[in-house]
């Protein structure tokens, strides 16, 4: 199965900062079928980005997805207070679909 | 309004089985794949498997395929996941999540709609 590695594990930031989260896949998969989800305590995951670079419905344009081979990134151009959460990447190009362990964006 | 509504919390003993449900509201039940994902404390999400609510075909993650069964009831727009041989490490929140459109063959698609989660605790 494809293993996704996310770095850093924790990103300590302040509102207004630019945050870059990384996700590396152990092997390539079809069509850049990679998604990013946001998870807050007590809430269900929320889809932010799919197909590596496409923002989901109603997702602010400060969330930007990028892809280069087996390296993927999610950039939050300017952190808002509501962005402090855990972010997971997921590949759905090859079964079994797999998720990364997450990056927690917390307050510095 | 499109939503997925899951059954309530479960407490089970090791070795027991559980069966949880996910009811679809606001869209045609047989139009989209449905997935099950679990999130255990301190870990990343884990995909359990996927069901085609129209034809009932399933694909399970290898880690679960010997003890999971996914079924559906089209009359109530509900999918079920049964997990047997429960272990302490099965303690997690289990989510159903919508995948791709069946008509377009979108097996590979991100999960855009999630249920509220079902807390499952395995404890002796």
PDB file of C-alpha atoms in Angstrom:
ATOM      1  CA  UNK A   1       0.000   0.000   0.000  1.00  0.00           C
ATOM      2  CA  UNK A   2       1.052   3.598  -0.522  1.00  0.00           C
ATOM      3  CA  UNK A   3       2.455   5.247   2.593  1.00  0.00           C
ATOM      4  CA  UNK A   4       2.015   8.993   3.001  1.00  0.00           C
ATOM      5  CA  UNK A   5       4.475  10.905   5.185  1.00  0.00           C
ATOM      6  CA  UNK A   6       3.477  14.339   6.410  1.00  0.00           C
ATOM      7  CA  UNK A   7       5.880  16.978   7.678  1.00  0.00           C
ATOM      8  CA  UNK A   8       6.130  18.707  10.017  1.00  0.00           C
ATOM      9  CA  UNK A   9       4.168  16.881  12.657  1.00  0.00           C
ATOM     10  CA  UNK A  10       3.403  20.147  14.400  1.00  0.00           C
ATOM     11  CA  UNK A  11       3.601  23.621  12.897  1.00  0.00           C
ATOM     12  CA  UNK A  12       3.548  26.430  15.439  1.00  0.00           C
ATOM     13  CA  UNK A  13       2.357  29.606  13.799  1.00  0.00           C
ATOM     14  CA  UNK A  14       0.584  32.895  14.376  1.00  0.00           C
ATOM     15  CA  UNK A  15      -2.427  34.415  12.615  1.00  0.00           C
ATOM     16  CA  UNK A  16      -1.261  36.115   9.458  1.00  0.00           C
ATOM     17  CA  UNK A  17       1.627  33.701   8.919  1.00  0.00           C
ATOM     18  CA  UNK A  18       2.121  31.646   5.783  1.00  0.00           C
ATOM     19  CA  UNK A  19       2.005  27.905   6.489  1.00  0.00           C
ATOM     20  CA  UNK A  20       3.310  25.178   4.217  1.00  0.00           C
ATOM     21  CA  UNK A  21       2.454  21.554   4.921  1.00  0.00           C
ATOM     22  CA  UNK A  22       4.087  18.678   3.070  1.00  0.00           C
ATOM     23  CA  UNK A  23       2.961  15.203   2.106  1.00  0.00           C
ATOM     24  CA  UNK A  24       5.262  12.690   0.426  1.00  0.00           C
ATOM     25  CA  UNK A  25       4.054   9.436  -1.125  1.00  0.00           C
ATOM     26  CA  UNK A  26       6.079   6.210  -1.049  1.00  0.00           C
ATOM     27  CA  UNK A  27       5.229   5.614  -4.727  1.00  0.00           C
ATOM     28  CA  UNK A  28       3.392   7.330  -7.516  1.00  0.00           C
ATOM     29  CA  UNK A  29      -0.330   6.922  -8.077  1.00  0.00           C
ATOM     30  CA  UNK A  30      -2.834   7.762 -10.755  1.00  0.00           C
ATOM     31  CA  UNK A  31      -3.825  11.232 -11.844  1.00  0.00           C
ATOM     32  CA  UNK A  32      -2.550  13.084  -8.774  1.00  0.00           C
ATOM     33  CA  UNK A  33      -5.533  11.725  -6.892  1.00  0.00           C
ATOM     34  CA  UNK A  34      -4.571  13.405  -3.655  1.00  0.00           C
ATOM     35  CA  UNK A  35      -6.792  15.280  -1.226  1.00  0.00           C
ATOM     36  CA  UNK A  36      -6.293  17.471   1.813  1.00  0.00           C
ATOM     37  CA  UNK A  37      -8.722  17.491   4.749  1.00  0.00           C
ATOM     38  CA  UNK A  38      -9.043  19.774   7.748  1.00  0.00           C
ATOM     39  CA  UNK A  39     -10.030  18.256  11.079  1.00  0.00           C
ATOM     40  CA  UNK A  40     -11.087  20.206  14.147  1.00  0.00           C
ATOM     41  CA  UNK A  41     -11.902  18.694  17.551  1.00  0.00           C
ATOM     42  CA  UNK A  42     -15.463  17.427  17.737  1.00  0.00           C
ATOM     43  CA  UNK A  43     -16.046  17.907  14.011  1.00  0.00           C
ATOM     44  CA  UNK A  44     -15.922  15.609  11.015  1.00  0.00           C
ATOM     45  CA  UNK A  45     -13.119  16.020   8.474  1.00  0.00           C
ATOM     46  CA  UNK A  46     -13.685  18.670   5.844  1.00  0.00           C
ATOM     47  CA  UNK A  47     -12.474  18.322   2.278  1.00  0.00           C
ATOM     48  CA  UNK A  48     -10.265  21.250   1.268  1.00  0.00           C
ATOM     49  CA  UNK A  49      -8.384  20.177  -1.860  1.00  0.00           C
ATOM     50  CA  UNK A  50      -8.873  17.326  -4.322  1.00  0.00           C
ATOM     51  CA  UNK A  51      -6.932  16.144  -7.354  1.00  0.00           C
ATOM     52  CA  UNK A  52      -3.945  17.768  -5.632  1.00  0.00           C
ATOM     53  CA  UNK A  53      -4.721  21.327  -6.708  1.00  0.00           C
ATOM     54  CA  UNK A  54      -8.491  21.918  -6.933  1.00  0.00           C
ATOM     55  CA  UNK A  55     -10.231  23.691  -4.083  1.00  0.00           C
ATOM     56  CA  UNK A  56     -13.462  22.110  -2.894  1.00  0.00           C
ATOM     57  CA  UNK A  57     -16.703  24.077  -2.776  1.00  0.00           C
ATOM     58  CA  UNK A  58     -16.638  27.107  -0.458  1.00  0.00           C
ATOM     59  CA  UNK A  59     -12.960  26.694   0.445  1.00  0.00           C
ATOM     60  CA  UNK A  60     -11.220  30.085   0.689  1.00  0.00           C
ATOM     61  CA  UNK A  61      -8.565  30.850  -1.890  1.00  0.00           C
ATOM     62  CA  UNK A  62      -5.879  31.159   0.797  1.00  0.00           C
ATOM     63  CA  UNK A  63      -5.702  27.335   0.650  1.00  0.00           C
ATOM     64  CA  UNK A  64      -3.443  26.311  -2.223  1.00  0.00           C
ATOM     65  CA  UNK A  65      -2.494  22.798  -3.245  1.00  0.00           C
ATOM     66  CA  UNK A  66       0.573  21.853  -5.255  1.00  0.00           C
ATOM     67  CA  UNK A  67       2.061  18.690  -6.690  1.00  0.00           C
ATOM     68  CA  UNK A  68       5.507  17.666  -7.965  1.00  0.00           C
ATOM     69  CA  UNK A  69       5.860  13.957  -8.643  1.00  0.00           C
ATOM     70  CA  UNK A  70       5.303  12.194  -5.349  1.00  0.00           C
ATOM     71  CA  UNK A  71       5.651  15.393  -3.308  1.00  0.00           C
ATOM     72  CA  UNK A  72       2.532  17.355  -2.460  1.00  0.00           C
ATOM     73  CA  UNK A  73       1.981  20.489  -0.444  1.00  0.00           C
ATOM     74  CA  UNK A  74      -0.777  22.537   1.058  1.00  0.00           C
ATOM     75  CA  UNK A  75      -0.055  26.219   1.579  1.00  0.00           C
ATOM     76  CA  UNK A  76      -2.222  28.475   3.684  1.00  0.00           C
ATOM     77  CA  UNK A  77      -1.192  31.872   2.454  1.00  0.00           C
ATOM     78  CA  UNK A  78      -2.298  33.822   5.500  1.00  0.00           C
ATOM     79  CA  UNK A  79      -3.491  31.956   8.567  1.00  0.00           C
ATOM     80  CA  UNK A  80      -6.835  32.932  10.013  1.00  0.00           C
ATOM     81  CA  UNK A  81      -7.774  31.980  13.596  1.00  0.00           C
ATOM     82  CA  UNK A  82     -10.182  29.303  12.293  1.00  0.00           C
ATOM     83  CA  UNK A  83      -7.360  27.578  10.372  1.00  0.00           C
ATOM     84  CA  UNK A  84      -5.674  26.201  13.484  1.00  0.00           C
ATOM     85  CA  UNK A  85      -6.501  22.505  13.145  1.00  0.00           C
ATOM     86  CA  UNK A  86      -5.069  19.175  12.011  1.00  0.00           C
ATOM     87  CA  UNK A  87      -4.574  18.601   8.293  1.00  0.00           C
ATOM     88  CA  UNK A  88      -4.463  15.196   6.634  1.00  0.00           C
ATOM     89  CA  UNK A  89      -3.485  14.245   3.111  1.00  0.00           C
ATOM     90  CA  UNK A  90      -5.074  11.234   1.427  1.00  0.00           C
ATOM     91  CA  UNK A  91      -4.368   9.371  -1.788  1.00  0.00           C
ATOM     92  CA  UNK A  92      -7.337   7.798  -3.551  1.00  0.00           C
ATOM     93  CA  UNK A  93      -5.553   6.783  -6.731  1.00  0.00           C
ATOM     94  CA  UNK A  94      -4.706   3.270  -5.614  1.00  0.00           C
ATOM     95  CA  UNK A  95      -6.666   0.923  -3.377  1.00  0.00           C
ATOM     96  CA  UNK A  96      -6.338   0.733  -0.437  1.00  0.00           C
ATOM     97  CA  UNK A  97      -6.838   4.453  -0.127  1.00  0.00           C
ATOM     98  CA  UNK A  98      -4.453   5.782   2.505  1.00  0.00           C
ATOM     99  CA  UNK A  99      -4.071   8.833   4.707  1.00  0.00           C
ATOM    100  CA  UNK A 100      -1.069  10.552   6.200  1.00  0.00           C
ATOM    101  CA  UNK A 101      -0.575  10.872   9.973  1.00  0.00           C
ATOM    102  CA  UNK A 102      -1.433  14.558   9.933  1.00  0.00           C
ATOM    103  CA  UNK A 103       0.104  17.966  10.587  1.00  0.00           C
ATOM    104  CA  UNK A 104      -1.206  19.955  13.508  1.00  0.00           C
ATOM    105  CA  UNK A 105      -1.181  23.710  13.013  1.00  0.00           C
ATOM    106  CA  UNK A 106      -1.241  25.283  16.435  1.00  0.00           C
ATOM    107  CA  UNK A 107      -0.681  28.673  17.997  1.00  0.00           C
ATOM    108  CA  UNK A 108       2.907  29.748  18.566  1.00  0.00           C
TER     109      UNK A 108
ATOM    110  CA  UNK B   1     -29.760  19.380   2.423  1.00  0.00           C
ATOM    111  CA  UNK B   2     -27.299  16.606   1.711  1.00  0.00           C
ATOM    112  CA  UNK B   3     -26.161  14.833   4.847  1.00  0.00           C
ATOM    113  CA  UNK B   4     -25.101  11.506   6.265  1.00  0.00           C
ATOM    114  CA  UNK B   5     -26.500  10.581   9.661  1.00  0.00           C
ATOM    115  CA  UNK B   6     -24.837   7.814  11.613  1.00  0.00           C
ATOM    116  CA  UNK B   7     -26.015   5.605  14.443  1.00  0.00           C
ATOM    117  CA  UNK B   8     -25.100   6.216  18.051  1.00  0.00           C
ATOM    118  CA  UNK B   9     -22.120   5.288  20.185  1.00  0.00           C
ATOM    119  CA  UNK B  10     -21.261   1.680  20.883  1.00  0.00           C
ATOM    120  CA  UNK B  11     -19.416   0.017  23.754  1.00  0.00           C
ATOM    121  CA  UNK B  12     -18.246  -3.513  23.095  1.00  0.00           C
ATOM    122  CA  UNK B  13     -16.097  -6.159  24.745  1.00  0.00           C
ATOM    123  CA  UNK B  14     -13.126  -7.779  23.001  1.00  0.00           C
ATOM    124  CA  UNK B  15     -14.171 -10.499  20.592  1.00  0.00           C
ATOM    125  CA  UNK B  16     -17.641  -9.070  20.079  1.00  0.00           C
ATOM    126  CA  UNK B  17     -19.079  -7.701  16.838  1.00  0.00           C
ATOM    127  CA  UNK B  18     -20.549  -4.308  16.062  1.00  0.00           C
ATOM    128  CA  UNK B  19     -22.842  -3.081  13.315  1.00  0.00           C
ATOM    129  CA  UNK B  20     -23.181   0.641  12.705  1.00  0.00           C
ATOM    130  CA  UNK B  21     -25.244   2.507  10.167  1.00  0.00           C
ATOM    131  CA  UNK B  22     -25.157   5.558   7.923  1.00  0.00           C
ATOM    132  CA  UNK B  23     -28.373   6.988   6.496  1.00  0.00           C
ATOM    133  CA  UNK B  24     -28.360   9.216   3.434  1.00  0.00           C
ATOM    134  CA  UNK B  25     -30.472  12.357   3.199  1.00  0.00           C
ATOM    135  CA  UNK B  26     -30.788  14.945   0.460  1.00  0.00           C
ATOM    136  CA  UNK B  27     -29.473  13.065  -2.589  1.00  0.00           C
ATOM    137  CA  UNK B  28     -30.197   9.875  -4.476  1.00  0.00           C
ATOM    138  CA  UNK B  29     -28.819   6.998  -2.403  1.00  0.00           C
ATOM    139  CA  UNK B  30     -27.723   4.964  -5.415  1.00  0.00           C
ATOM    140  CA  UNK B  31     -25.831   7.801  -7.062  1.00  0.00           C
ATOM    141  CA  UNK B  32     -22.595   7.836  -5.068  1.00  0.00           C
ATOM    142  CA  UNK B  33     -20.150   5.409  -3.554  1.00  0.00           C
ATOM    143  CA  UNK B  34     -19.939   5.395   0.256  1.00  0.00           C
ATOM    144  CA  UNK B  35     -16.774   4.807   2.217  1.00  0.00           C
ATOM    145  CA  UNK B  36     -16.020   3.974   5.840  1.00  0.00           C
ATOM    146  CA  UNK B  37     -13.049   5.608   7.560  1.00  0.00           C
ATOM    147  CA  UNK B  38     -11.948   5.363  11.158  1.00  0.00           C
ATOM    148  CA  UNK B  39      -9.941   7.736  13.287  1.00  0.00           C
ATOM    149  CA  UNK B  40      -8.277   6.326  16.358  1.00  0.00           C
ATOM    150  CA  UNK B  41      -6.804   8.484  19.117  1.00  0.00           C
ATOM    151  CA  UNK B  42      -3.382   9.832  18.160  1.00  0.00           C
ATOM    152  CA  UNK B  43      -3.397   8.268  14.709  1.00  0.00           C
ATOM    153  CA  UNK B  44      -4.171   9.308  11.155  1.00  0.00           C
ATOM    154  CA  UNK B  45      -7.410   8.265   9.518  1.00  0.00           C
ATOM    155  CA  UNK B  46      -7.662   4.710   8.215  1.00  0.00           C
ATOM    156  CA  UNK B  47      -9.786   3.712   5.251  1.00  0.00           C
ATOM    157  CA  UNK B  48     -11.854   0.611   5.960  1.00  0.00           C
ATOM    158  CA  UNK B  49     -13.567   0.117   2.628  1.00  0.00           C
ATOM    159  CA  UNK B  50     -16.148   1.223   0.073  1.00  0.00           C
ATOM    160  CA  UNK B  51     -19.576   0.099  -1.044  1.00  0.00           C
ATOM    161  CA  UNK B  52     -21.538   0.682  -4.213  1.00  0.00           C
ATOM    162  CA  UNK B  53     -25.041   1.332  -2.859  1.00  0.00           C
ATOM    163  CA  UNK B  54     -26.593   0.411  -6.201  1.00  0.00           C
ATOM    164  CA  UNK B  55     -25.117  -3.004  -6.877  1.00  0.00           C
ATOM    165  CA  UNK B  56     -23.836  -3.639  -3.342  1.00  0.00           C
ATOM    166  CA  UNK B  57     -20.321  -4.492  -4.535  1.00  0.00           C
ATOM    167  CA  UNK B  58     -17.617  -3.797  -1.993  1.00  0.00           C
ATOM    168  CA  UNK B  59     -13.875  -3.309  -1.732  1.00  0.00           C
ATOM    169  CA  UNK B  60     -12.212  -3.670   1.629  1.00  0.00           C
ATOM    170  CA  UNK B  61      -8.808  -2.571   2.858  1.00  0.00           C
ATOM    171  CA  UNK B  62      -6.578  -5.623   3.369  1.00  0.00           C
ATOM    172  CA  UNK B  63      -6.219  -4.782   7.066  1.00  0.00           C
ATOM    173  CA  UNK B  64      -9.945  -5.396   7.557  1.00  0.00           C
ATOM    174  CA  UNK B  65     -11.061  -7.754   4.798  1.00  0.00           C
ATOM    175  CA  UNK B  66     -11.193 -10.840   6.997  1.00  0.00           C
ATOM    176  CA  UNK B  67     -13.592  -9.300   9.537  1.00  0.00           C
ATOM    177  CA  UNK B  68     -15.596  -6.509   7.906  1.00  0.00           C
ATOM    178  CA  UNK B  69     -18.830  -6.676   5.966  1.00  0.00           C
ATOM    179  CA  UNK B  70     -20.527  -3.684   4.348  1.00  0.00           C
ATOM    180  CA  UNK B  71     -24.146  -3.903   3.271  1.00  0.00           C
ATOM    181  CA  UNK B  72     -26.907  -1.563   2.207  1.00  0.00           C
ATOM    182  CA  UNK B  73     -30.673  -1.251   2.344  1.00  0.00           C
ATOM    183  CA  UNK B  74     -31.990   0.736  -0.580  1.00  0.00           C
ATOM    184  CA  UNK B  75     -35.479   0.944   0.952  1.00  0.00           C
ATOM    185  CA  UNK B  76     -34.140   3.068   3.810  1.00  0.00           C
ATOM    186  CA  UNK B  77     -31.131   4.646   2.039  1.00  0.00           C
ATOM    187  CA  UNK B  78     -28.856   3.195   4.666  1.00  0.00           C
ATOM    188  CA  UNK B  79     -25.467   1.520   4.558  1.00  0.00           C
ATOM    189  CA  UNK B  80     -24.124  -0.678   7.322  1.00  0.00           C
ATOM    190  CA  UNK B  81     -20.697  -1.716   8.433  1.00  0.00           C
ATOM    191  CA  UNK B  82     -20.236  -4.794  10.579  1.00  0.00           C
ATOM    192  CA  UNK B  83     -16.860  -5.420  12.186  1.00  0.00           C
ATOM    193  CA  UNK B  84     -16.270  -8.688  14.005  1.00  0.00           C
ATOM    194  CA  UNK B  85     -13.567  -9.947  16.347  1.00  0.00           C
ATOM    195  CA  UNK B  86     -13.238  -6.556  18.011  1.00  0.00           C
ATOM    196  CA  UNK B  87      -9.929  -5.688  19.660  1.00  0.00           C
ATOM    197  CA  UNK B  88      -8.964  -2.885  22.010  1.00  0.00           C
ATOM    198  CA  UNK B  89      -7.234  -1.163  19.082  1.00  0.00           C
ATOM    199  CA  UNK B  90     -10.543  -0.938  17.202  1.00  0.00           C
ATOM    200  CA  UNK B  91     -11.524   1.840  19.597  1.00  0.00           C
ATOM    201  CA  UNK B  92     -12.048   4.831  17.302  1.00  0.00           C
ATOM    202  CA  UNK B  93     -14.519   7.177  15.721  1.00  0.00           C
ATOM    203  CA  UNK B  94     -15.968   5.577  12.600  1.00  0.00           C
ATOM    204  CA  UNK B  95     -17.148   7.839   9.786  1.00  0.00           C
ATOM    205  CA  UNK B  96     -19.052   7.211   6.622  1.00  0.00           C
ATOM    206  CA  UNK B  97     -17.995   9.471   3.772  1.00  0.00           C
ATOM    207  CA  UNK B  98     -19.320  10.015   0.280  1.00  0.00           C
ATOM    208  CA  UNK B  99     -17.096   9.151  -2.641  1.00  0.00           C
ATOM    209  CA  UNK B 100     -17.566   9.421  -6.374  1.00  0.00           C
ATOM    210  CA  UNK B 101     -20.536   9.210  -8.707  1.00  0.00           C
ATOM    211  CA  UNK B 102     -21.497   5.691  -9.741  1.00  0.00           C
ATOM    212  CA  UNK B 103     -22.809   6.650 -13.182  1.00  0.00           C
ATOM    213  CA  UNK B 104     -19.435   8.157 -14.080  1.00  0.00           C
ATOM    214  CA  UNK B 105     -17.456   5.267 -12.647  1.00  0.00           C
ATOM    215  CA  UNK B 106     -15.760   7.565 -10.134  1.00  0.00           C
ATOM    216  CA  UNK B 107     -14.351   4.927  -7.816  1.00  0.00           C
ATOM    217  CA  UNK B 108     -11.364   7.201  -7.310  1.00  0.00           C
ATOM    218  CA  UNK B 109     -12.658  10.413  -5.848  1.00  0.00           C
ATOM    219  CA  UNK B 110     -12.121  12.453  -2.698  1.00  0.00           C
ATOM    220  CA  UNK B 111     -14.636  12.324   0.131  1.00  0.00           C
ATOM    221  CA  UNK B 112     -16.766  15.438   0.015  1.00  0.00           C
ATOM    222  CA  UNK B 113     -19.506  14.689   2.543  1.00  0.00           C
ATOM    223  CA  UNK B 114     -18.986  13.073   5.937  1.00  0.00           C
ATOM    224  CA  UNK B 115     -21.253  11.710   8.625  1.00  0.00           C
ATOM    225  CA  UNK B 116     -21.018  12.990  12.161  1.00  0.00           C
ATOM    226  CA  UNK B 117     -19.083   9.915  13.308  1.00  0.00           C
ATOM    227  CA  UNK B 118     -19.883   6.972  15.564  1.00  0.00           C
ATOM    228  CA  UNK B 119     -17.755   6.504  18.662  1.00  0.00           C
ATOM    229  CA  UNK B 120     -16.873   2.866  19.207  1.00  0.00           C
ATOM    230  CA  UNK B 121     -15.192   1.831  22.438  1.00  0.00           C
ATOM    231  CA  UNK B 122     -13.808  -1.648  22.958  1.00  0.00           C
ATOM    232  CA  UNK B 123     -13.270  -2.279  26.630  1.00  0.00           C
ATOM    233  CA  UNK B 124     -13.338  -5.188  29.011  1.00  0.00           C
TER     234      UNK B 124
END
